[in-house]
Short mmCIF file of C-alpha atoms and ligand atoms in Angstrom, two decimals:
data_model
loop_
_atom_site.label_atom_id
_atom_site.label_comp_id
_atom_site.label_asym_id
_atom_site.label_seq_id
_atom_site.Cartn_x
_atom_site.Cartn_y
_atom_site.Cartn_z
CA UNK C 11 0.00 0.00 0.00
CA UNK C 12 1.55 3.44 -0.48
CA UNK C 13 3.21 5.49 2.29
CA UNK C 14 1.62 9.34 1.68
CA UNK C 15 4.05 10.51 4.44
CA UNK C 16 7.19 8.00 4.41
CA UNK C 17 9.36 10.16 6.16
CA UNK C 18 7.69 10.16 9.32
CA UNK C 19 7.35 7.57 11.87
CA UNK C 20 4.92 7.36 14.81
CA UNK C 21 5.14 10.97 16.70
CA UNK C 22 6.35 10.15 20.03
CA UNK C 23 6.78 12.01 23.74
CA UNK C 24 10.22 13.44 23.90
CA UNK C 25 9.73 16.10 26.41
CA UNK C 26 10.14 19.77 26.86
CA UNK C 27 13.88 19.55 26.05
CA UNK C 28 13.66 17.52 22.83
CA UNK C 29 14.61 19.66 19.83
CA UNK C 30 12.74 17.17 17.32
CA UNK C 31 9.88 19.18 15.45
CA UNK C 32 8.43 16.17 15.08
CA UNK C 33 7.77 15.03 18.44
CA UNK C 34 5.60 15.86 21.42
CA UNK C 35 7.44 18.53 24.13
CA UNK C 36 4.38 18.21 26.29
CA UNK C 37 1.45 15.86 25.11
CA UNK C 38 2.10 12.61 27.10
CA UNK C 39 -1.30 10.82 25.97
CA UNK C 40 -0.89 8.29 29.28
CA UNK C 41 0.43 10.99 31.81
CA UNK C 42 -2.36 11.56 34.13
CA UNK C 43 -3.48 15.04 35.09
CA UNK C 44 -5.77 15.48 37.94
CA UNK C 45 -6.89 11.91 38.33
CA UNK C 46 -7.46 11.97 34.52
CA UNK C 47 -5.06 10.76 31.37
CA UNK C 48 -4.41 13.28 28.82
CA UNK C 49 -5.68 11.60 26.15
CA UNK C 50 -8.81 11.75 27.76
CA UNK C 51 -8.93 15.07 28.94
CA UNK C 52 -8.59 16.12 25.71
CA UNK C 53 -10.01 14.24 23.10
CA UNK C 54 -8.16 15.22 19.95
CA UNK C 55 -9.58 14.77 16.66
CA UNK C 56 -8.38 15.83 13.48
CA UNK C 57 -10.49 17.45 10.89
CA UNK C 58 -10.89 16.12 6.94
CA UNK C 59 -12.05 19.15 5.06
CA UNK C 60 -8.90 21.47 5.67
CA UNK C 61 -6.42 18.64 6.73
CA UNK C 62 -7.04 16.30 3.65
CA UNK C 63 -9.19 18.50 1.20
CA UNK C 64 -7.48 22.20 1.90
CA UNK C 65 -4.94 22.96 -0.65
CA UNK C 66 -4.69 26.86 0.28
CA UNK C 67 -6.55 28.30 -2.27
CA UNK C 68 -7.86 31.98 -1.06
CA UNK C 69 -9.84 34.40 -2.30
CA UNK C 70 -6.89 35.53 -5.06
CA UNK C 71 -5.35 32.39 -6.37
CA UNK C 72 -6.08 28.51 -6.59
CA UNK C 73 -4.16 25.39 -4.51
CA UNK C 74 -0.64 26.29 -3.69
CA UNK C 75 -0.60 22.25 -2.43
CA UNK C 76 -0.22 19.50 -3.77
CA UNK C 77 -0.75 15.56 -2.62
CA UNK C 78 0.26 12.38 -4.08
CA UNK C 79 -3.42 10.73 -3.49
CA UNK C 80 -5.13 13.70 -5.69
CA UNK C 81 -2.92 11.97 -8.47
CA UNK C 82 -4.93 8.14 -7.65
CA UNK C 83 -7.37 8.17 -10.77
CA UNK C 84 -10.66 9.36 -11.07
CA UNK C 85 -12.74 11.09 -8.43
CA UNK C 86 -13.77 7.80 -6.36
CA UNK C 87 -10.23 7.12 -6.46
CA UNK C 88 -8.64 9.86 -5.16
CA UNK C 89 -11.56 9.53 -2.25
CA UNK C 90 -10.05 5.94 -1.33
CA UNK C 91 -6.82 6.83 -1.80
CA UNK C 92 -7.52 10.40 0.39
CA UNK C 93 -9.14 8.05 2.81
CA UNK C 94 -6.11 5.54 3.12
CA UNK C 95 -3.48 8.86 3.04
CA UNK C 96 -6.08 10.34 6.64
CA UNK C 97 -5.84 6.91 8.45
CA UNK C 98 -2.03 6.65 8.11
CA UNK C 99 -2.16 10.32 9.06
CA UNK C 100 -4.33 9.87 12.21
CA UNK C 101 -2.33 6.73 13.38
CA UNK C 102 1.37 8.38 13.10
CA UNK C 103 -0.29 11.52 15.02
CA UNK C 104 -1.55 9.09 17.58
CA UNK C 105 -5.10 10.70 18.02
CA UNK C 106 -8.16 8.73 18.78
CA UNK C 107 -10.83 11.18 16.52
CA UNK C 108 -11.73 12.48 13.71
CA UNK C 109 -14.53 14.49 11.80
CA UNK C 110 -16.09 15.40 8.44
CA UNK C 111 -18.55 16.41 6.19
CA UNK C 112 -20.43 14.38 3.71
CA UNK C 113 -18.96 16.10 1.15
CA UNK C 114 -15.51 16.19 2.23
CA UNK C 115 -15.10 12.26 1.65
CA UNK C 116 -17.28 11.09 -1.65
CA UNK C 117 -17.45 13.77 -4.17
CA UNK C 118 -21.09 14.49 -5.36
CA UNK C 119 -22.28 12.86 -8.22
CA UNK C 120 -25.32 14.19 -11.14
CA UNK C 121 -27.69 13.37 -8.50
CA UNK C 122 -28.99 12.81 -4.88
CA UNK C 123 -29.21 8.71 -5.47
CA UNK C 124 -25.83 8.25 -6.72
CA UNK C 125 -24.37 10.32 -4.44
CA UNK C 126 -25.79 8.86 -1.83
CA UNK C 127 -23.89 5.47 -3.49
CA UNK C 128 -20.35 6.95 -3.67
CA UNK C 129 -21.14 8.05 0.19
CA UNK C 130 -22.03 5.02 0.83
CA UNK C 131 -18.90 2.99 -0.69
CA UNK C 132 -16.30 5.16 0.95
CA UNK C 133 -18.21 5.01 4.34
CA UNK C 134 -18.04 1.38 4.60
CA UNK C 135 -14.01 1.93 4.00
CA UNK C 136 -13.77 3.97 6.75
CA UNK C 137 -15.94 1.73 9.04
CA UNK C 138 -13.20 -0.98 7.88
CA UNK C 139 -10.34 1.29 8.28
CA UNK C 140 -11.57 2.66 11.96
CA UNK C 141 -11.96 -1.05 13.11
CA UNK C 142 -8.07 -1.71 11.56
CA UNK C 143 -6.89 1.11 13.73
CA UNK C 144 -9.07 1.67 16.63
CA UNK C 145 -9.75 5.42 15.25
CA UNK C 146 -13.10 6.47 16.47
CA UNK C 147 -15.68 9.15 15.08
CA UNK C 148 -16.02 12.16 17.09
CA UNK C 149 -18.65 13.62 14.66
CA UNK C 150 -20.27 13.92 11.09
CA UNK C 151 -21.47 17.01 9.59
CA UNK C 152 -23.36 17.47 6.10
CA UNK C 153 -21.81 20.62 3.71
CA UNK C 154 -24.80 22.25 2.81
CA UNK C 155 -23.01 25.44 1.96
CA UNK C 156 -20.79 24.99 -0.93
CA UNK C 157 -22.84 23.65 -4.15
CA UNK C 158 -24.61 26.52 -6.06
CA UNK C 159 -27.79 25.30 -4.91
CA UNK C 160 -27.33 26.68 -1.53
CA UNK C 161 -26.28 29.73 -2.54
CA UNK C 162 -29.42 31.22 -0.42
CA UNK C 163 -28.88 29.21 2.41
CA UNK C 164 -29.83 25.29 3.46
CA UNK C 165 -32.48 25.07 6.11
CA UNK C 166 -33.56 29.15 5.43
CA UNK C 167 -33.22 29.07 1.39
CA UNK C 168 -35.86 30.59 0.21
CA UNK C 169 -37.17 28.22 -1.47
CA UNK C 170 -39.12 24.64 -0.29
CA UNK C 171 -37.41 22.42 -3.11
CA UNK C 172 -33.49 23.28 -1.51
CA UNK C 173 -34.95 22.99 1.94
CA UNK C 174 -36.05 19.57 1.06
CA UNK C 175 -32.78 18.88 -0.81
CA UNK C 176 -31.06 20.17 2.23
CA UNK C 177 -33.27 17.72 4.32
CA UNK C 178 -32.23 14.96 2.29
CA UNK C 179 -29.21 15.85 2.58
CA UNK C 180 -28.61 15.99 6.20
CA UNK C 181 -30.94 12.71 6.80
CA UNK C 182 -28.38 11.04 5.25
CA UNK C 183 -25.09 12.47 6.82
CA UNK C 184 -26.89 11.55 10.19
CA UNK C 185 -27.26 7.99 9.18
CA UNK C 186 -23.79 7.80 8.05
CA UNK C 187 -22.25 9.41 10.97
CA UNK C 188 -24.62 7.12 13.15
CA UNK C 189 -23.29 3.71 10.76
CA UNK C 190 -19.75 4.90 11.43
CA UNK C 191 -20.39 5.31 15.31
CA UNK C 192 -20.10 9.08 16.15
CA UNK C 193 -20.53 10.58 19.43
CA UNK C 194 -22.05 13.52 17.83
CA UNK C 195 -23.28 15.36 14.84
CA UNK C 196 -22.80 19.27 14.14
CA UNK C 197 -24.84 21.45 13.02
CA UNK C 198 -23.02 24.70 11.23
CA UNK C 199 -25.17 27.20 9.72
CA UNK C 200 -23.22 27.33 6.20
CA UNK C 201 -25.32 30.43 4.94
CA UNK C 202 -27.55 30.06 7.10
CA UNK C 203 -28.09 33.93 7.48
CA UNK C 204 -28.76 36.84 5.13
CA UNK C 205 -26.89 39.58 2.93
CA UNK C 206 -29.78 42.51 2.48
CA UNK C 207 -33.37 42.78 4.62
CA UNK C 208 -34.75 43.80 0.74
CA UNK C 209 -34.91 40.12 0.11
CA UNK C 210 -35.18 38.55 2.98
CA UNK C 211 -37.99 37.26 5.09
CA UNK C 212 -36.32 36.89 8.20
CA UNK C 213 -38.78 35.28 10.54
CA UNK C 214 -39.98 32.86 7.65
CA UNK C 215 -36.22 31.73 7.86
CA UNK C 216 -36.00 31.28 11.29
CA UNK C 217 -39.08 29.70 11.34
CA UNK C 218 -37.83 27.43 8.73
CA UNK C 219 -34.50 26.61 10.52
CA UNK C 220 -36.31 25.34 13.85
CA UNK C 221 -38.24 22.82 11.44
CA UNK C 222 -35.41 21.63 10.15
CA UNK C 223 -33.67 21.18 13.29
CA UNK C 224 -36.50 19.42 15.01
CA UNK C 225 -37.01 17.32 12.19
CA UNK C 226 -33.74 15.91 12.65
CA UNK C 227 -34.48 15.47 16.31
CA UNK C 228 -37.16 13.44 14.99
CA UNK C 229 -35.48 11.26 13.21
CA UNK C 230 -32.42 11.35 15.27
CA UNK C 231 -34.79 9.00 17.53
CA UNK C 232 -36.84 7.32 14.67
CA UNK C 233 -32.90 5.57 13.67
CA UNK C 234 -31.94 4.91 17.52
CA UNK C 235 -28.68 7.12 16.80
CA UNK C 236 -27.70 8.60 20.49
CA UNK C 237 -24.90 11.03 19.20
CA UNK C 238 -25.00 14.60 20.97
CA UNK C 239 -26.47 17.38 18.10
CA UNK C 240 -24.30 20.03 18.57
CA UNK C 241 -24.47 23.81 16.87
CA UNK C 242 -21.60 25.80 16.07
CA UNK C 243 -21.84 29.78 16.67
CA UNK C 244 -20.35 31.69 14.17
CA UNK C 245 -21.31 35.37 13.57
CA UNK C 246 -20.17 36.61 9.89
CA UNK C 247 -19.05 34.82 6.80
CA UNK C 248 -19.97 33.53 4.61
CA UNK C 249 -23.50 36.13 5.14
CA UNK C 250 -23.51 39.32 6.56
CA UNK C 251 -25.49 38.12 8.96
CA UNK C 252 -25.18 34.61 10.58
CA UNK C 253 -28.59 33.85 12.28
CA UNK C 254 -26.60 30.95 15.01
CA UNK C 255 -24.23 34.81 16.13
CA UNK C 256 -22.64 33.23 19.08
CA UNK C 257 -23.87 31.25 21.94
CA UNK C 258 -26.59 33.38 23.68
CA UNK C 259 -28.08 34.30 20.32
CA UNK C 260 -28.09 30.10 19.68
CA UNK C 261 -29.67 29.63 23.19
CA UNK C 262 -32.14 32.31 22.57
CA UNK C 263 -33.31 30.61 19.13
CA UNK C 264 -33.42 26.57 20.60
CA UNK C 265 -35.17 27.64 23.56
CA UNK C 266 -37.67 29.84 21.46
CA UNK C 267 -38.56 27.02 19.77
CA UNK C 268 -38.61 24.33 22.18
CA UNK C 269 -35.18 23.01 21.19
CA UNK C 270 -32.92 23.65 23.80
CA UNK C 271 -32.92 19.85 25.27
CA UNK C 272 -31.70 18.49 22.05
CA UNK C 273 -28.72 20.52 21.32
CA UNK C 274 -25.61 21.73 22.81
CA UNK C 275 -22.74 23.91 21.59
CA UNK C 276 -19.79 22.73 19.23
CA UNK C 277 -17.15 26.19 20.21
CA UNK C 278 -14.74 27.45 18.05
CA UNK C 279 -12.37 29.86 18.56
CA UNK C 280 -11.84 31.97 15.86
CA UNK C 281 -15.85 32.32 15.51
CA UNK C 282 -16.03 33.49 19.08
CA UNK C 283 -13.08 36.06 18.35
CA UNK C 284 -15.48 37.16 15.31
CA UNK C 285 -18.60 37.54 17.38
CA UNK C 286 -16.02 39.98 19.46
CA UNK C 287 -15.71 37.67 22.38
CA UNK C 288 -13.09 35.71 23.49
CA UNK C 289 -12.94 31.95 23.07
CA UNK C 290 -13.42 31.72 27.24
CA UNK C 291 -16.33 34.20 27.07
CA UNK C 292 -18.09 31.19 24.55
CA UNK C 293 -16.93 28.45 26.19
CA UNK C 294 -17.98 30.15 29.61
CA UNK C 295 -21.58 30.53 28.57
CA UNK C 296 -21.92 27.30 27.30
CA UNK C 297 -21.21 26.04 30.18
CA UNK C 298 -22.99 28.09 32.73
CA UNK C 299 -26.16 27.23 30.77
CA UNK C 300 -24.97 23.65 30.73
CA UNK C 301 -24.84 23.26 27.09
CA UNK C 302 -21.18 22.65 26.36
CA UNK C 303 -20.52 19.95 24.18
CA UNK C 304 -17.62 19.77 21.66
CA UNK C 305 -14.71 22.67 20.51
CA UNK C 306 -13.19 23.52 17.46
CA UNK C 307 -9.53 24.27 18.61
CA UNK C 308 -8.01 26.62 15.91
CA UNK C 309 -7.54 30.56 16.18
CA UNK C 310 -7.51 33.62 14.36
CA UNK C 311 -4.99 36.83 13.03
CA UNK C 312 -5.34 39.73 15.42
CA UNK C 313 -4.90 41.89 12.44
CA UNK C 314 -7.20 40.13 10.39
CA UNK C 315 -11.15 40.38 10.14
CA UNK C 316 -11.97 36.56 8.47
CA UNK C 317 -11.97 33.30 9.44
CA UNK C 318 -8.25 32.58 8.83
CA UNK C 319 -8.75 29.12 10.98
CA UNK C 320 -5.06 28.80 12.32
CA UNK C 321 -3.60 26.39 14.66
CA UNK C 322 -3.71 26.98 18.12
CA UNK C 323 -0.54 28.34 19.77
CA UNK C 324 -1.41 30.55 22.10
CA UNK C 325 -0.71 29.19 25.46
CA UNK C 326 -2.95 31.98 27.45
CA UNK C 327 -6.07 30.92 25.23
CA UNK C 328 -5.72 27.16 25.89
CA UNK C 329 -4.54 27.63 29.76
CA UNK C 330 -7.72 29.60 30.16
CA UNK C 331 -10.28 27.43 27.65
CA UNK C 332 -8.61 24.26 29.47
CA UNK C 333 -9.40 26.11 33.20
CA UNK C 334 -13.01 26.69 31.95
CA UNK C 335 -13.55 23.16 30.57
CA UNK C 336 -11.59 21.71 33.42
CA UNK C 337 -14.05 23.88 36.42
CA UNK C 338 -16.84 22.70 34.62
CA UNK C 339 -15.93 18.68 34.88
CA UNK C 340 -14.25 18.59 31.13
CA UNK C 341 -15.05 17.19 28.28
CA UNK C 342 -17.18 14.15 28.33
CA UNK C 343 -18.64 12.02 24.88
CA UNK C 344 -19.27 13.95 21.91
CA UNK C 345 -17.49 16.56 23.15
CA UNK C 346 -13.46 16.50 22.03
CA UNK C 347 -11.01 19.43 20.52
CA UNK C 348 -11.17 19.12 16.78
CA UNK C 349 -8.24 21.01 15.49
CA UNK C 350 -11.03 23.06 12.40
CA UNK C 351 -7.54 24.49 11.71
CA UNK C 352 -5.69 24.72 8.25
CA UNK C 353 -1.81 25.16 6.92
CA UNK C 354 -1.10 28.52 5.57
CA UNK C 355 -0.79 28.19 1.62
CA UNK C 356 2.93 28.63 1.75
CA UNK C 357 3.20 25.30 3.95
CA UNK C 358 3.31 23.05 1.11
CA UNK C 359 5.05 19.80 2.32
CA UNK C 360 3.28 17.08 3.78
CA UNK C 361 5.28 17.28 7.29
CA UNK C 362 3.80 20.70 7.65
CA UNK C 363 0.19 18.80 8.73
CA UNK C 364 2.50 17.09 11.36
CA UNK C 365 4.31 20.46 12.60
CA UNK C 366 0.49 22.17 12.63
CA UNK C 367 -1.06 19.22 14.83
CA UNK C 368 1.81 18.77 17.11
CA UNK C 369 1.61 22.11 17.79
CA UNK C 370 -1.82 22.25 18.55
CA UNK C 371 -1.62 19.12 20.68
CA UNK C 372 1.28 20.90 22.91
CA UNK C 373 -0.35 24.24 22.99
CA UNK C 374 -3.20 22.51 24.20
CA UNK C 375 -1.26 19.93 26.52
CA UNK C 376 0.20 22.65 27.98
CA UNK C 377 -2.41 24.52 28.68
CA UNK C 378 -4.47 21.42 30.65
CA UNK C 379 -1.37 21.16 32.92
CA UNK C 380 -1.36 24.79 33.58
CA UNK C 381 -4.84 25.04 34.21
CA UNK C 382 -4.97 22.15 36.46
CA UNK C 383 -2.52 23.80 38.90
CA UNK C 384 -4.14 27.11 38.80
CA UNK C 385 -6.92 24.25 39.89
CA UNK C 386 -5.38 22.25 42.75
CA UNK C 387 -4.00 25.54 44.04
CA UNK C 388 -7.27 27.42 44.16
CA UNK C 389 -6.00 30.78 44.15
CA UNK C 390 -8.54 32.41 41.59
CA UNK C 391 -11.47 30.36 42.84
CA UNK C 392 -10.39 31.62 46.58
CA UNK C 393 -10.50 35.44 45.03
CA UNK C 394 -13.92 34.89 42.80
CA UNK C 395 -15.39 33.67 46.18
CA UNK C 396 -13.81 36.88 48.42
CA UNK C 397 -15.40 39.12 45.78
CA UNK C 398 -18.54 37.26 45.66
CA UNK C 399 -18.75 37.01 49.80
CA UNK C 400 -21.32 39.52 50.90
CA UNK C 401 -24.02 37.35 48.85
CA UNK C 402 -22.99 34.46 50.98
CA UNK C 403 -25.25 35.63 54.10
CA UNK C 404 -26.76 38.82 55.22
CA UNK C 405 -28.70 40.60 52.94
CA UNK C 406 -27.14 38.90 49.59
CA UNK C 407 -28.55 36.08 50.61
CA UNK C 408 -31.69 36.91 51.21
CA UNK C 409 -31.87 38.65 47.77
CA UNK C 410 -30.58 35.61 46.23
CA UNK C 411 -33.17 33.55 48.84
CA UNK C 412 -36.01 35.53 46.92
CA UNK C 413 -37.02 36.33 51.19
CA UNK C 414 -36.74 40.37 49.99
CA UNK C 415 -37.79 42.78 47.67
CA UNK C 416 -37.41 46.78 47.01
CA UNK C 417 -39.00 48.06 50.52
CA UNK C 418 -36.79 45.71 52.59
CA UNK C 419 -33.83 47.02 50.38
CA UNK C 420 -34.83 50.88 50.95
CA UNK C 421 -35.02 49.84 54.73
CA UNK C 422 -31.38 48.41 54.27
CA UNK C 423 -29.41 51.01 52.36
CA UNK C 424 -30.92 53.82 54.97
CA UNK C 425 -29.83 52.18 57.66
CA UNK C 426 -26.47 51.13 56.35
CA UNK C 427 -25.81 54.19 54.36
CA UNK C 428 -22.96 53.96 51.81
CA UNK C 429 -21.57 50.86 50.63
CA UNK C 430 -18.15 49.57 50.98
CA UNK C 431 -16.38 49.27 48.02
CA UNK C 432 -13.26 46.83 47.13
CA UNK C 433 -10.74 46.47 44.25
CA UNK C 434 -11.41 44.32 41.41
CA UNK C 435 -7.74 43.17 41.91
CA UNK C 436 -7.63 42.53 38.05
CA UNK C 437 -3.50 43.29 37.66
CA UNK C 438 -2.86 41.05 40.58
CA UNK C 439 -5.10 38.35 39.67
CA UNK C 440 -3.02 38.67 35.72
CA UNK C 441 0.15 39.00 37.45
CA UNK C 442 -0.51 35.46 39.27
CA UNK C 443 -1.78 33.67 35.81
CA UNK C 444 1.41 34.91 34.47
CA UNK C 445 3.33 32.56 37.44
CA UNK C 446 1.94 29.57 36.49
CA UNK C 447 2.45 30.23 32.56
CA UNK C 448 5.93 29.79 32.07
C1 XUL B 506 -16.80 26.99 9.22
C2 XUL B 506 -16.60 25.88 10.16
C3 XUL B 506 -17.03 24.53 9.68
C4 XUL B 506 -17.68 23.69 10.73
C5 XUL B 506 -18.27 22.41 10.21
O1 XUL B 506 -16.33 28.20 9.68
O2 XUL B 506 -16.07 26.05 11.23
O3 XUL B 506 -15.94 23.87 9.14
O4 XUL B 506 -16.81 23.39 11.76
O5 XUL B 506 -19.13 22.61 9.16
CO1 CO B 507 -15.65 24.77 12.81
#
């Protein structure tokens, strides 16, 4: 069988010393962290459509890339041959998941029955390939974004005969993803959003959307698959206006529409940076409402306004997404971080893929250790509580006890006068995260 990256062997632990680019200075997949391996804190899974399918092509010029399987034959055969050239990739990396869209892995065909055919062929090579190497499925996802027939959108086209094709679609990709085991299935709104009000019908669309979505709930159940749905925020691009913004504005639509018990939030980073947030702030919601499920690990360009999907290597963003995940109990099934991250177009040999992951996985690795000490030593939770302590008896709690209202609160503040006021602390509290990152 060919070798699509001969050069490389498995990528082992070497250490922080090592000087090897291709090894590991800090992802030691069996080195336990609070009570916990690595490997499954964090769940790594790499991504098909930009690690297999990306060939940097922007906005101003085509593929910069190239790869030996695009040279296998016709368009089935690159697919195998992509396929076999992703499992040899995923075993040297030595993670456990990975993810795609429908799309991303059989190329369409004239219509929706053949298509559904080539789908089907290269699906049951990956069910045979995950069994030869223990590779699991973290989720499927259907691209209902980039064929001209969703030019208007998927689930909020304007018209019924793409919704329905969009339905078909998707019914599909769930069945696949549920033949091929995944723990979840993600739902990104692709153009799901509008350029211009003049054509656009909003509510219709949103209206739309939720019957989409809850017809997938439907038959979610109807094939026994028990994956976590999970929907990915983004706020701009491809539309003007994404309708699934960030997390609240998700939230605000599933619960509107009696949808919020069947979904939970896929996170990614650059798409919180977008939505002007940091990728905390996102994760931070998700949680507090209980909906976290799954991240897309990548990051952005300060300097640039887009979706540039880099790999992550910024060690304050993981050491703070890994302390959020980590408070909140960490990531559990269906949930993992997917590197949605792709080489720039001047990284044109294969080994770059390894240098991007491996960087990722450190940056990441790193950041779980850090954040577990900050953890164990309690320090921030110990000053969030001080700030926090006058609600902890007194009058706070009786607000938070519901026991008061405004007249008891009058009554208070005359007889106590002016409050006390105390420093938010917030160049201490960075100076301490900057001890333990280092
Ligand atoms: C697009 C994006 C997608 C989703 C899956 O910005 O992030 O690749 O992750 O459709
Ligand atoms: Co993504």
């Amino acid at each position: 069988m060919t070798e699509y990256f001969p050069d490389v062997k498995k990528i082992a632990f070497e250490g922080a010393d090592s000087k090897n680019p291709l090894a590991f200075k800090h992802y030691n997949a069996d080195e336990v962290v609070m009570g916990k391996t690595m490997k499954d804190h964090l769940r790594f899974a790499v991504c098909y459509w930009h690690t297999f399918k990306g060939l940097g092509s922007d906005p101003f010029g085509g593929p910069t890339i190239l790869r030996e399987y695009n040279n296998a034959g016709d368009e089935m055969a690159v697919a195998e041959a992509t396929m076999d050239a992703a499992f040899e990739f995923f075993t040297k990396l030595g993670v456990g998941y990975w993810c795609f869209h429908d799309r991303d892995i059989a190329p369409e065909a004239d219509n929706l029955a053949e298509t559904n055919k080539r789908l089907d062929k290269i699906v049951a090579k990956a069910k045979q390939l995950q069994a030869d190497t223990g590779m699991k499925l973290l989720w499927g996802t259907t691209n209902a974004f980039s064929h001209r027939r969703f030019m208007a959108g998927a689930g909020t086209n304007p018209s019924a005969a793409v919704f329905a094709y969009a339905a078909s679609q998707i019914k599909k990709a769930i069945e696949v993803t549920h033949e091929l085991g995944g723990e979840g299935y993600v739902f990104w709104g692709g153009r799901e959003g509008y350029d211009t009000l003049l054509n656009t019908d909003m509510k219709r669309e949103l209206d739309h959307l939720a019957k989409l979505l809850q017809m997938a709930v439907d038959h979610k159940k109807k094939i026994g698959f028990t994956g976590q749905f999970l929907i990915e925020p983004k706020p701009k691009e491809p539309t003007t206006h994404q309708y699934d913004f960030d997390a609240n504005t998700c939230l605000a639509f599933l619960r509107a529409n009696g949808l919020d018990k069947d979904f939970k939030m896929n996170i990614e980073a650059n798409h919180a940076t977008l939505a002007m947030h940091t990728f905390q702030h996102e994760l931070q919601v998700s949680v507090d409402n209980g909906v976290l499920g799954s991240v897309d690990a990548n990051r952005g360009d300060m300097l640039l306004g887009w979706d540039t999907d880099q790999f992550p290597t910024n060690i304050y963003d993981t050491t703070l997404a890994m302390y959020t995940i980590l408070n909140a109990g960490g990531l559990t099934t269906g949930g993992g971080l997917n590197f949605d991250a792709k080489l720039r177009r001047q990284s044109i040999e294969p080994n770059d893929l390894f240098h991007g992951h491996i960087g990722g996985m450190d940056a990441f690795a790193r950041g779980l250790k850090i954040a577990a000490k900050m953890i164990e030593d309690g320090r921030f939770a110990a000053a969030v509580k001080e700030r926090y302590a006058t609600w902890d008896s007194g009058i706070g709690a009786d607000i938070e006890a519901g026991r008061v209202g405004f007249e008891e609160l009058e009554k208070y503040t005359l007889k106590n006068g002016e409050p006390e006021i105390k420093s938010g602390r917030q160049e201490m509290l960075e100076n301490i995260l900057n001890e333990y990152i280092r």
